[in-house]
Amino acid sequence: MPYRSPVADFGFIFEHVVPLAPLAATGRYAEADAETVAGILAEAGRMSDEVLAPLQRAGDQVPARLENGVLRSSPGYDKGYGAIAGGGWIGLTADPAQGGMGLPQAVNMAVNDMMSGACLSLQLKPLLTQGQIEALEHHADPAMQALYLPRLISGEWSGTMNLTEPQAGSDVGALRAKAEPNGDGSYAVTGQKIYISWGDSDLVSNVCHLVLARLPDAAEGTRGISLFMVPKYLPDAEGNPGAANDLRVVSLEHKMGLHGSPTCVMAFEGATGWLVGAPHKGMAAMFTMMNNARLAVGVQGIGVAEAACQKATEYAAERSQMGAIIQHADVRRMLATMRAEVFAARCIALDCATALDMARATGSAEAAARGAALTPIAKSWGTAVGIAVSDMGVQVHGGMGFIEETGAAQFFRDVRVTAIYEGTNGIQAMDLVGRKLADGGTAVRALIAEIAATAAVDHPLAPPVAAAAAALSEATEALLARAPAQRFGGADAYLRGFARALGAQYHLRAALAEGAQGPRTRLARHYITRLLPGLAGSLAEALADPAALEQITAEDLMA
């Protein structure tokens, strides 16, 4: 059975669990009514199922390659990308004045979820372009916007982000790339960047690189970094790709997965670029793109988890060992866990997106803080679920899961990097207990209060959810009493516990909406009775004495 986009699941979530109706009631998103969104999701699902999903194995078996300096995409990717660009999917949230649709990010995340489940390697290309569009909308001058945005939105050109260097990974402030003024408003950008996803492409007529580099008078660290637009081909007077710029792909990385997505080592050799935003303020501009990408990467994990769950369920229904293995208790346990985790993580991501949408539509500081607090959880938990569910999918397949021909292992290999790129999951957790608690815990307390309010109903599944909210609240207050640096050792565990409690809330909402006993109530019971108890262990780890961790020396670990 081929991949099937979970269109019905999105419809249920948007109606009953993370409602879209409040967004449609705003002036900015008035066109995002239920009927319009249902049509958009159905069409995106059809494209994902019929055009993108058949490319999943092709990209893995025939990777992107570099031939005499020319990048060659995997077979069929031209057709797949053409469907994405031609359908207007890249500009779903972009400014209508530049050719976008101006729809909510929540709808875009649902579309990205389906595309990721169909073919993650190809979906990564428009994802990066979408992030660049948002960065340019916020930080580029009008002339740059007029030149680049329509072409990026249409998919005629594509975008990348260039942060990482061999010596500067998570420590971006250690980068060495430099930019020298050319005297005509442009700059000569020189340096090497690594891990550049889709750093080159034969699917578009121009590749537009956003590059972090230092001006001659720049300070050390992140405060001295500027952002530059450096296109592969220099636009001519009419805005068409002209002369080749002084940049090249040095090599392609040999990766564990995502073989259809070329990950490039890029060399900029005095390449012509233009400043995006103010000098020395490049990190602020790049973080606009990165924050967009962090939520989107969490959604990538969820999309892959959905595909892995579908494949494992199909196999379990067909595989006979003392009867169909789907009848065995342990297999049912794994499949129910996979499905319950996907639903919970999907709701976290969509809740985050709708909060950010509401902030854009209304200017609400409360909505912005809510979305900001949910972003590291959505990124980290979405990708963790992608990894765990795809790993469990291999287990359901048994020995056949370890055989590449079944395709079960590809999901794990492809999704594993999502916990690493766009800020490792450990960095996301530190952000949650650091910057996201810097307001005294106001936004986090509000989220916990929502969980408690959802659980304040007469329903058999409500009491454990209420208890989870109380335990999370107590742990949060204990962490707030510590200095930020003393929270970091338990940050990952705290994020996991927070995600567990949020997931329980969404499952309870689903059960309440279903009313009578049904599949969503049974799934909610599985999550709340079998998975939610793990919250206690996570919070105990989060509150463990930080001194004990600090006392473990490097010599201890190398003994």
PDB file of C-alpha atoms in Angstrom, residues 157-344:
ATOM      1  CA  TRP A 157      14.794  30.314  -8.105  1.00  0.00           C
ATOM      2  CA  SER A 158      15.536  28.516  -4.836  1.00  0.00           C
ATOM      3  CA  GLY A 159      17.118  29.577  -1.556  1.00  0.00           C
ATOM      4  CA  THR A 160      19.676  28.216   0.895  1.00  0.00           C
ATOM      5  CA  MET A 161      21.168  29.215   4.236  1.00  0.00           C
ATOM      6  CA  ASN A 162      24.953  29.217   4.705  1.00  0.00           C
ATOM      7  CA  LEU A 163      25.960  29.278   8.370  1.00  0.00           C
ATOM      8  CA  THR A 164      28.202  26.354   9.212  1.00  0.00           C
ATOM      9  CA  GLU A 165      31.964  26.232   8.658  1.00  0.00           C
ATOM     10  CA  PRO A 166      34.374  23.423   9.575  1.00  0.00           C
ATOM     11  CA  GLN A 167      35.344  25.188  12.834  1.00  0.00           C
ATOM     12  CA  ALA A 168      31.987  26.914  13.416  1.00  0.00           C
ATOM     13  CA  GLY A 169      29.013  24.619  13.909  1.00  0.00           C
ATOM     14  CA  SER A 170      26.714  25.430  16.823  1.00  0.00           C
ATOM     15  CA  ASP A 171      29.260  28.116  17.763  1.00  0.00           C
ATOM     16  CA  VAL A 172      28.330  30.335  14.819  1.00  0.00           C
ATOM     17  CA  GLY A 173      30.358  33.201  16.254  1.00  0.00           C
ATOM     18  CA  ALA A 174      33.562  31.343  15.341  1.00  0.00           C
ATOM     19  CA  LEU A 175      32.986  31.716  11.595  1.00  0.00           C
ATOM     20  CA  ARG A 176      35.761  33.133   9.400  1.00  0.00           C
ATOM     21  CA  ALA A 177      33.973  34.004   6.147  1.00  0.00           C
ATOM     22  CA  LYS A 178      34.596  37.635   5.282  1.00  0.00           C
ATOM     23  CA  ALA A 179      32.972  40.314   3.136  1.00  0.00           C
ATOM     24  CA  GLU A 180      34.920  43.233   1.648  1.00  0.00           C
ATOM     25  CA  PRO A 181      33.134  46.301   0.204  1.00  0.00           C
ATOM     26  CA  ASN A 182      33.419  46.554  -3.588  1.00  0.00           C
ATOM     27  CA  GLY A 183      32.711  50.296  -3.568  1.00  0.00           C
ATOM     28  CA  ASP A 184      29.471  49.998  -5.536  1.00  0.00           C
ATOM     29  CA  GLY A 185      27.167  48.824  -2.753  1.00  0.00           C
ATOM     30  CA  SER A 186      28.067  45.179  -3.244  1.00  0.00           C
ATOM     31  CA  TYR A 187      30.570  43.047  -1.321  1.00  0.00           C
ATOM     32  CA  ALA A 188      33.162  40.405  -2.160  1.00  0.00           C
ATOM     33  CA  VAL A 189      32.329  37.368  -0.019  1.00  0.00           C
ATOM     34  CA  THR A 190      35.067  34.823   0.654  1.00  0.00           C
ATOM     35  CA  GLY A 191      34.975  31.663   2.742  1.00  0.00           C
ATOM     36  CA  GLN A 192      33.954  28.038   2.901  1.00  0.00           C
ATOM     37  CA  LYS A 193      30.623  26.708   4.169  1.00  0.00           C
ATOM     38  CA  ILE A 194      29.701  23.098   4.878  1.00  0.00           C
ATOM     39  CA  TYR A 195      26.461  21.111   5.242  1.00  0.00           C
ATOM     40  CA  ILE A 196      24.614  23.317   2.748  1.00  0.00           C
ATOM     41  CA  SER A 197      21.428  21.446   1.849  1.00  0.00           C
ATOM     42  CA  TRP A 198      20.499  21.881  -1.802  1.00  0.00           C
ATOM     43  CA  GLY A 199      23.500  24.213  -2.189  1.00  0.00           C
ATOM     44  CA  ASP A 200      23.217  23.666  -5.925  1.00  0.00           C
ATOM     45  CA  SER A 201      20.392  22.478  -8.134  1.00  0.00           C
ATOM     46  CA  ASP A 202      19.587  21.670 -11.751  1.00  0.00           C
ATOM     47  CA  LEU A 203      15.876  22.108 -10.981  1.00  0.00           C
ATOM     48  CA  VAL A 204      15.943  25.929 -10.937  1.00  0.00           C
ATOM     49  CA  SER A 205      17.567  28.678 -12.982  1.00  0.00           C
ATOM     50  CA  ASN A 206      19.289  30.303 -10.000  1.00  0.00           C
ATOM     51  CA  VAL A 207      20.253  29.333  -6.462  1.00  0.00           C
ATOM     52  CA  CYS A 208      20.213  32.197  -3.948  1.00  0.00           C
ATOM     53  CA  HIS A 209      22.531  31.827  -0.975  1.00  0.00           C
ATOM     54  CA  LEU A 210      22.075  33.701   2.278  1.00  0.00           C
ATOM     55  CA  VAL A 211      25.606  33.763   3.679  1.00  0.00           C
ATOM     56  CA  LEU A 212      26.862  34.818   7.101  1.00  0.00           C
ATOM     57  CA  ALA A 213      30.193  36.665   6.947  1.00  0.00           C
ATOM     58  CA  ARG A 214      32.173  39.403   8.694  1.00  0.00           C
ATOM     59  CA  LEU A 215      32.774  42.937   7.477  1.00  0.00           C
ATOM     60  CA  PRO A 216      36.310  44.339   7.929  1.00  0.00           C
ATOM     61  CA  ASP A 217      35.308  46.333  11.023  1.00  0.00           C
ATOM     62  CA  ALA A 218      33.324  43.519  12.609  1.00  0.00           C
ATOM     63  CA  ALA A 219      33.614  42.623  16.263  1.00  0.00           C
ATOM     64  CA  GLU A 220      34.380  39.082  17.363  1.00  0.00           C
ATOM     65  CA  GLY A 221      31.563  36.662  18.118  1.00  0.00           C
ATOM     66  CA  THR A 222      28.003  36.681  16.863  1.00  0.00           C
ATOM     67  CA  ARG A 223      27.605  40.450  17.287  1.00  0.00           C
ATOM     68  CA  GLY A 224      29.982  41.059  14.412  1.00  0.00           C
ATOM     69  CA  ILE A 225      28.228  38.898  11.828  1.00  0.00           C
ATOM     70  CA  SER A 226      26.413  40.273   8.775  1.00  0.00           C
ATOM     71  CA  LEU A 227      24.144  38.549   6.272  1.00  0.00           C
ATOM     72  CA  PHE A 228      24.582  38.662   2.500  1.00  0.00           C
ATOM     73  CA  MET A 229      22.581  37.564  -0.518  1.00  0.00           C
ATOM     74  CA  VAL A 230      24.993  35.766  -2.854  1.00  0.00           C
ATOM     75  CA  PRO A 231      23.294  34.304  -5.973  1.00  0.00           C
ATOM     76  CA  LYS A 232      24.815  31.569  -8.119  1.00  0.00           C
ATOM     77  CA  TYR A 233      24.209  33.744 -11.194  1.00  0.00           C
ATOM     78  CA  LEU A 234      24.303  37.533 -11.014  1.00  0.00           C
ATOM     79  CA  PRO A 235      20.965  39.008 -12.107  1.00  0.00           C
ATOM     80  CA  ASP A 236      21.195  41.175 -15.217  1.00  0.00           C
ATOM     81  CA  ALA A 237      19.389  44.472 -15.808  1.00  0.00           C
ATOM     82  CA  GLU A 238      16.114  42.645 -16.442  1.00  0.00           C
ATOM     83  CA  GLY A 239      16.502  40.478 -13.338  1.00  0.00           C
ATOM     84  CA  ASN A 240      17.352  37.334 -15.276  1.00  0.00           C
ATOM     85  CA  PRO A 241      20.295  35.072 -14.349  1.00  0.00           C
ATOM     86  CA  GLY A 242      23.412  36.526 -15.957  1.00  0.00           C
ATOM     87  CA  ALA A 243      27.108  35.888 -15.403  1.00  0.00           C
ATOM     88  CA  ALA A 244      28.201  33.109 -13.073  1.00  0.00           C
ATOM     89  CA  ASN A 245      29.215  34.318  -9.646  1.00  0.00           C
ATOM     90  CA  ASP A 246      32.534  33.383  -8.039  1.00  0.00           C
ATOM     91  CA  LEU A 247      31.282  30.454  -6.037  1.00  0.00           C
ATOM     92  CA  ARG A 248      31.328  26.696  -6.549  1.00  0.00           C
ATOM     93  CA  VAL A 249      30.385  23.357  -5.053  1.00  0.00           C
ATOM     94  CA  VAL A 250      33.589  21.743  -3.803  1.00  0.00           C
ATOM     95  CA  SER A 251      32.011  18.370  -3.058  1.00  0.00           C
ATOM     96  CA  LEU A 252      28.876  16.582  -1.872  1.00  0.00           C
ATOM     97  CA  GLU A 253      28.764  15.011   1.579  1.00  0.00           C
ATOM     98  CA  HIS A 254      28.390  11.217   1.777  1.00  0.00           C
ATOM     99  CA  LYS A 255      25.538  10.824   4.224  1.00  0.00           C
ATOM    100  CA  MET A 256      23.683   8.250   6.276  1.00  0.00           C
ATOM    101  CA  GLY A 257      20.419   9.188   4.570  1.00  0.00           C
ATOM    102  CA  LEU A 258      18.645  11.933   2.623  1.00  0.00           C
ATOM    103  CA  HIS A 259      20.595  10.796  -0.422  1.00  0.00           C
ATOM    104  CA  GLY A 260      18.325  12.608  -2.849  1.00  0.00           C
ATOM    105  CA  SER A 261      19.083  15.934  -1.140  1.00  0.00           C
ATOM    106  CA  PRO A 262      22.562  17.187  -2.124  1.00  0.00           C
ATOM    107  CA  THR A 263      24.474  18.470   0.902  1.00  0.00           C
ATOM    108  CA  CYS A 264      27.230  20.679  -0.426  1.00  0.00           C
ATOM    109  CA  VAL A 265      30.586  22.018   0.631  1.00  0.00           C
ATOM    110  CA  MET A 266      30.493  25.543  -0.796  1.00  0.00           C
ATOM    111  CA  ALA A 267      33.448  27.794  -1.654  1.00  0.00           C
ATOM    112  CA  PHE A 268      32.881  31.536  -2.037  1.00  0.00           C
ATOM    113  CA  GLU A 269      35.893  33.087  -3.731  1.00  0.00           C
ATOM    114  CA  GLY A 270      35.295  36.823  -3.750  1.00  0.00           C
ATOM    115  CA  ALA A 271      31.701  36.172  -4.809  1.00  0.00           C
ATOM    116  CA  THR A 272      29.526  39.230  -5.276  1.00  0.00           C
ATOM    117  CA  GLY A 273      26.914  39.661  -2.589  1.00  0.00           C
ATOM    118  CA  TRP A 274      24.572  42.287  -1.188  1.00  0.00           C
ATOM    119  CA  LEU A 275      23.912  43.100   2.446  1.00  0.00           C
ATOM    120  CA  VAL A 276      20.595  41.900   3.882  1.00  0.00           C
ATOM    121  CA  GLY A 277      19.505  44.098   6.772  1.00  0.00           C
ATOM    122  CA  ALA A 278      21.868  46.289   8.782  1.00  0.00           C
ATOM    123  CA  PRO A 279      25.634  45.710   9.065  1.00  0.00           C
ATOM    124  CA  HIS A 280      26.607  43.435  11.967  1.00  0.00           C
ATOM    125  CA  LYS A 281      22.967  42.404  12.471  1.00  0.00           C
ATOM    126  CA  GLY A 282      23.109  39.254  10.410  1.00  0.00           C
ATOM    127  CA  MET A 283      22.186  36.862  13.195  1.00  0.00           C
ATOM    128  CA  ALA A 284      18.863  38.631  13.786  1.00  0.00           C
ATOM    129  CA  ALA A 285      18.025  38.302  10.085  1.00  0.00           C
ATOM    130  CA  MET A 286      19.218  34.708   9.885  1.00  0.00           C
ATOM    131  CA  PHE A 287      17.268  33.749  12.997  1.00  0.00           C
ATOM    132  CA  THR A 288      14.075  34.754  11.199  1.00  0.00           C
ATOM    133  CA  MET A 289      14.897  32.034   8.686  1.00  0.00           C
ATOM    134  CA  MET A 290      16.113  29.600  11.344  1.00  0.00           C
ATOM    135  CA  ASN A 291      13.045  29.951  13.556  1.00  0.00           C
ATOM    136  CA  ASN A 292      10.861  29.253  10.531  1.00  0.00           C
ATOM    137  CA  ALA A 293      13.040  26.258   9.747  1.00  0.00           C
ATOM    138  CA  ARG A 294      13.010  24.922  13.316  1.00  0.00           C
ATOM    139  CA  LEU A 295       9.249  24.488  13.319  1.00  0.00           C
ATOM    140  CA  ALA A 296       9.380  23.129   9.765  1.00  0.00           C
ATOM    141  CA  VAL A 297      12.082  20.597  10.690  1.00  0.00           C
ATOM    142  CA  GLY A 298       9.952  19.365  13.583  1.00  0.00           C
ATOM    143  CA  VAL A 299       7.202  18.850  11.019  1.00  0.00           C
ATOM    144  CA  GLN A 300       9.631  16.923   8.819  1.00  0.00           C
ATOM    145  CA  GLY A 301      10.118  14.465  11.664  1.00  0.00           C
ATOM    146  CA  ILE A 302       6.374  14.074  12.071  1.00  0.00           C
ATOM    147  CA  GLY A 303       5.846  13.523   8.347  1.00  0.00           C
ATOM    148  CA  VAL A 304       8.450  10.755   8.251  1.00  0.00           C
ATOM    149  CA  ALA A 305       6.946   9.206  11.392  1.00  0.00           C
ATOM    150  CA  GLU A 306       3.552   9.128   9.641  1.00  0.00           C
ATOM    151  CA  ALA A 307       5.037   7.336   6.631  1.00  0.00           C
ATOM    152  CA  ALA A 308       6.943   4.855   8.809  1.00  0.00           C
ATOM    153  CA  CYS A 309       3.792   4.157  10.827  1.00  0.00           C
ATOM    154  CA  GLN A 310       1.760   3.514   7.699  1.00  0.00           C
ATOM    155  CA  LYS A 311       4.357   1.154   6.278  1.00  0.00           C
ATOM    156  CA  ALA A 312       4.710  -0.784   9.531  1.00  0.00           C
ATOM    157  CA  THR A 313       0.948  -1.123   9.925  1.00  0.00           C
ATOM    158  CA  GLU A 314       0.571  -2.410   6.375  1.00  0.00           C
ATOM    159  CA  TYR A 315       3.351  -4.945   6.902  1.00  0.00           C
ATOM    160  CA  ALA A 316       1.915  -6.111  10.217  1.00  0.00           C
ATOM    161  CA  ALA A 317      -1.499  -6.672   8.641  1.00  0.00           C
ATOM    162  CA  GLU A 318      -0.004  -8.782   5.847  1.00  0.00           C
ATOM    163  CA  ARG A 319       2.808 -10.655   7.614  1.00  0.00           C
ATOM    164  CA  SER A 320       1.752 -14.021   9.018  1.00  0.00           C
ATOM    165  CA  GLN A 321       3.627 -15.595  11.940  1.00  0.00           C
ATOM    166  CA  MET A 322       1.241 -17.647  14.067  1.00  0.00           C
ATOM    167  CA  GLY A 323      -1.452 -15.534  12.451  1.00  0.00           C
ATOM    168  CA  ALA A 324      -1.163 -11.972  11.194  1.00  0.00           C
ATOM    169  CA  ILE A 325       1.384 -10.275  13.423  1.00  0.00           C
ATOM    170  CA  ILE A 326      -0.896  -7.255  13.889  1.00  0.00           C
ATOM    171  CA  GLN A 327      -2.908  -9.507  16.235  1.00  0.00           C
ATOM    172  CA  HIS A 328       0.054 -10.005  18.601  1.00  0.00           C
ATOM    173  CA  ALA A 329      -0.067  -7.840  21.720  1.00  0.00           C
ATOM    174  CA  ASP A 330       3.477  -6.491  21.456  1.00  0.00           C
ATOM    175  CA  VAL A 331       3.038  -5.536  17.810  1.00  0.00           C
ATOM    176  CA  ARG A 332      -0.252  -3.802  18.619  1.00  0.00           C
ATOM    177  CA  ARG A 333       1.564  -1.995  21.445  1.00  0.00           C
ATOM    178  CA  MET A 334       4.225  -0.710  19.051  1.00  0.00           C
ATOM    179  CA  LEU A 335       1.766   0.326  16.358  1.00  0.00           C
ATOM    180  CA  ALA A 336      -0.534   2.072  18.849  1.00  0.00           C
ATOM    181  CA  THR A 337       2.450   3.880  20.355  1.00  0.00           C
ATOM    182  CA  MET A 338       3.607   4.977  16.916  1.00  0.00           C
ATOM    183  CA  ARG A 339       0.180   6.298  15.965  1.00  0.00           C
ATOM    184  CA  ALA A 340      -0.365   8.017  19.333  1.00  0.00           C
ATOM    185  CA  GLU A 341       3.045   9.695  19.222  1.00  0.00           C
ATOM    186  CA  VAL A 342       2.481  10.985  15.690  1.00  0.00           C
ATOM    187  CA  PHE A 343      -0.860  12.530  16.641  1.00  0.00           C
ATOM    188  CA  ALA A 344       0.537  14.240  19.747  1.00  0.00           C
TER     189      ALA A 344
END
